[in-house]
């Protein structure tokens, strides 16, 4: 082999090594980002739970009731409005986790736990009222999935 051929071979090996290292770094970064996304989701969940603990009016969200609310927003009681706005916040948090799940930004096993939580909340009249009220503000597929999952769980 000539000197030029050796130089080309060494350069090719260097490029291959650099690509392998870049692939490894990308893999590590992806794992770290997924974990960060998981921690962000859990932080949002923890903040929601702190509000639940600090605001007794929110406790009624876990009281299942098949009767829907037919009132307009202005006709809701202060406690109902508190629960409605809390539900809107939870929907925003859950939509973020759902989107991260769909894009592969969090572990696949994470979304089913959030979905089960949504189904518990869906038993609340205020949650169902909120979902109907704010549905246009959220991703259509997200809202559809909540409604379809709730319909299956009732069947």
Tab-separated table of C-alpha atoms in Angstrom:
chain	number	residue	atom	x	y	z
A	1	UNK	CA	0.000	0.000	0.000
A	2	UNK	CA	1.205	3.458	-0.834
A	3	UNK	CA	1.367	6.318	1.635
A	4	UNK	CA	-1.714	7.899	0.060
A	5	UNK	CA	-3.707	4.698	0.425
A	6	UNK	CA	-2.655	4.416	4.080
A	7	UNK	CA	-3.683	8.013	4.687
A	8	UNK	CA	-7.066	7.387	3.053
A	9	UNK	CA	-7.590	4.240	5.148
A	10	UNK	CA	-6.713	6.060	8.363
A	11	UNK	CA	-9.032	8.945	7.443
A	12	UNK	CA	-11.861	6.508	6.678
A	13	UNK	CA	-11.306	4.744	10.001
A	14	UNK	CA	-11.340	8.135	11.740
A	15	UNK	CA	-14.615	9.085	10.083
A	16	UNK	CA	-16.183	5.740	11.036
A	17	UNK	CA	-14.989	6.127	14.641
A	18	UNK	CA	-16.388	9.671	14.769
A	19	UNK	CA	-19.754	8.482	13.429
A	20	UNK	CA	-19.884	5.647	15.960
A	21	UNK	CA	-19.061	8.058	18.778
A	22	UNK	CA	-21.693	10.540	17.553
A	23	UNK	CA	-24.270	7.733	17.445
A	24	UNK	CA	-23.387	6.705	20.976
A	25	UNK	CA	-23.618	10.308	22.205
A	26	UNK	CA	-27.011	10.691	20.512
A	27	UNK	CA	-28.236	7.519	22.208
A	28	UNK	CA	-27.074	8.779	25.622
A	29	UNK	CA	-28.623	12.209	25.023
A	30	UNK	CA	-31.942	10.614	23.997
A	31	UNK	CA	-32.048	8.563	27.205
A	32	UNK	CA	-31.228	11.626	29.295
A	33	UNK	CA	-33.897	13.698	27.536
A	34	UNK	CA	-36.541	11.010	28.057
A	35	UNK	CA	-35.714	10.944	31.747
A	36	UNK	CA	-35.884	14.742	31.921
A	37	UNK	CA	-39.272	14.650	30.196
A	38	UNK	CA	-40.437	12.026	32.709
A	39	UNK	CA	-39.246	14.198	35.602
A	40	UNK	CA	-41.028	17.220	34.121
A	41	UNK	CA	-44.268	15.251	33.868
A	42	UNK	CA	-43.944	13.994	37.426
A	43	UNK	CA	-43.208	17.519	38.619
A	44	UNK	CA	-46.442	18.703	37.006
A	45	UNK	CA	-48.323	15.825	38.607
A	46	UNK	CA	-46.826	16.603	42.015
A	47	UNK	CA	-47.779	20.280	41.681
A	48	UNK	CA	-51.336	19.244	40.819
A	49	UNK	CA	-51.453	17.006	43.875
A	50	UNK	CA	-50.236	19.841	46.122
A	51	UNK	CA	-53.112	21.975	44.827
A	52	UNK	CA	-55.491	19.084	45.493
A	53	UNK	CA	-54.278	18.855	49.079
A	54	UNK	CA	-54.363	22.599	49.675
A	55	UNK	CA	-57.781	23.178	48.090
A	56	UNK	CA	-60.525	21.065	49.689
A	57	UNK	CA	-63.027	22.117	46.996
A	58	UNK	CA	-61.032	19.981	44.536
A	59	UNK	CA	-61.585	16.779	46.510
A	60	UNK	CA	-65.051	16.417	44.971
A	61	UNK	CA	-63.416	15.614	41.616
A	62	UNK	CA	-62.966	12.053	42.833
A	63	UNK	CA	-66.656	11.629	43.684
A	64	UNK	CA	-68.083	9.718	40.735
A	65	UNK	CA	-71.407	11.024	39.492
A	66	UNK	CA	-73.082	10.110	36.205
A	67	UNK	CA	-75.243	13.252	36.213
A	68	UNK	CA	-73.801	15.892	33.886
A	69	UNK	CA	-73.741	19.607	34.599
A	70	UNK	CA	-76.013	21.533	32.249
A	71	UNK	CA	-75.336	25.050	33.586
A	72	UNK	CA	-73.432	27.789	31.797
A	73	UNK	CA	-70.119	28.935	33.251
A	74	UNK	CA	-71.663	32.005	34.907
A	75	UNK	CA	-74.163	29.762	36.700
A	76	UNK	CA	-71.523	27.505	38.260
A	77	UNK	CA	-70.791	27.851	41.959
A	78	UNK	CA	-67.403	29.176	43.054
A	79	UNK	CA	-66.364	25.639	44.067
A	80	UNK	CA	-67.441	24.257	40.686
A	81	UNK	CA	-65.478	26.993	38.898
A	82	UNK	CA	-62.443	26.106	41.006
A	83	UNK	CA	-62.750	22.472	39.948
A	84	UNK	CA	-63.327	23.427	36.302
A	85	UNK	CA	-60.162	25.524	36.111
A	86	UNK	CA	-58.195	22.816	37.902
A	87	UNK	CA	-59.476	20.273	35.359
A	88	UNK	CA	-58.412	22.550	32.521
A	89	UNK	CA	-54.919	22.688	34.037
A	90	UNK	CA	-54.864	18.886	34.341
A	91	UNK	CA	-55.972	18.505	30.741
A	92	UNK	CA	-53.091	20.725	29.646
A	93	UNK	CA	-50.638	18.653	31.655
A	94	UNK	CA	-52.061	15.377	30.356
A	95	UNK	CA	-52.048	16.591	26.764
A	96	UNK	CA	-48.359	17.408	27.139
A	97	UNK	CA	-47.625	13.913	28.448
A	98	UNK	CA	-49.809	12.379	25.720
A	99	UNK	CA	-47.939	14.325	23.037
A	100	UNK	CA	-44.579	13.307	24.502
A	101	UNK	CA	-45.801	9.701	24.490
A	102	UNK	CA	-46.859	9.889	20.842
A	103	UNK	CA	-43.541	11.381	19.789
A	104	UNK	CA	-41.527	8.859	21.793
A	105	UNK	CA	-40.173	11.499	24.177
A	106	UNK	CA	-41.153	9.488	27.253
A	107	UNK	CA	-41.206	5.786	27.917
A	108	UNK	CA	-44.141	3.964	26.285
A	109	UNK	CA	-45.235	2.557	29.641
A	110	UNK	CA	-45.840	6.033	31.079
A	111	UNK	CA	-48.989	7.167	29.201
A	112	UNK	CA	-51.309	4.311	30.343
A	113	UNK	CA	-50.907	5.456	33.970
A	114	UNK	CA	-51.902	8.991	33.008
A	115	UNK	CA	-54.806	7.694	30.964
A	116	UNK	CA	-56.110	5.689	33.955
A	117	UNK	CA	-55.910	8.864	36.038
A	118	UNK	CA	-57.889	10.740	33.389
A	119	UNK	CA	-60.543	8.014	33.481
A	120	UNK	CA	-60.891	8.456	37.256
A	121	UNK	CA	-61.272	12.182	36.732
A	122	UNK	CA	-63.728	11.620	33.861
A	123	UNK	CA	-66.191	10.237	36.407
A	124	UNK	CA	-66.526	13.778	37.773
A	125	UNK	CA	-69.256	16.001	36.288
A	126	UNK	CA	-66.926	19.015	36.452
A	127	UNK	CA	-64.246	17.180	34.489
A	128	UNK	CA	-66.710	16.170	31.752
A	129	UNK	CA	-68.115	19.716	31.673
A	130	UNK	CA	-64.591	21.130	31.385
A	131	UNK	CA	-63.640	18.722	28.625
A	132	UNK	CA	-66.658	19.798	26.584
A	133	UNK	CA	-65.983	23.477	27.337
A	134	UNK	CA	-62.284	23.539	26.408
A	135	UNK	CA	-62.107	20.730	23.822
A	136	UNK	CA	-61.441	23.120	20.902
A	137	UNK	CA	-58.302	24.370	22.684
A	138	UNK	CA	-56.724	20.900	22.732
A	139	UNK	CA	-55.492	18.493	20.091
A	140	UNK	CA	-58.472	16.767	18.444
A	141	UNK	CA	-56.846	13.335	18.677
A	142	UNK	CA	-56.144	13.838	22.391
A	143	UNK	CA	-59.752	14.787	23.125
A	144	UNK	CA	-61.037	11.949	20.931
A	145	UNK	CA	-58.853	9.451	22.774
A	146	UNK	CA	-60.164	10.607	26.167
A	147	UNK	CA	-63.766	10.342	24.999
A	148	UNK	CA	-63.286	6.942	23.334
A	149	UNK	CA	-61.441	5.515	26.320
A	150	UNK	CA	-64.155	6.821	28.658
A	151	UNK	CA	-66.870	5.267	26.468
A	152	UNK	CA	-65.064	1.898	26.505
A	153	UNK	CA	-64.617	2.015	30.266
A	154	UNK	CA	-68.357	2.670	30.752
A	155	UNK	CA	-69.305	-0.261	28.509
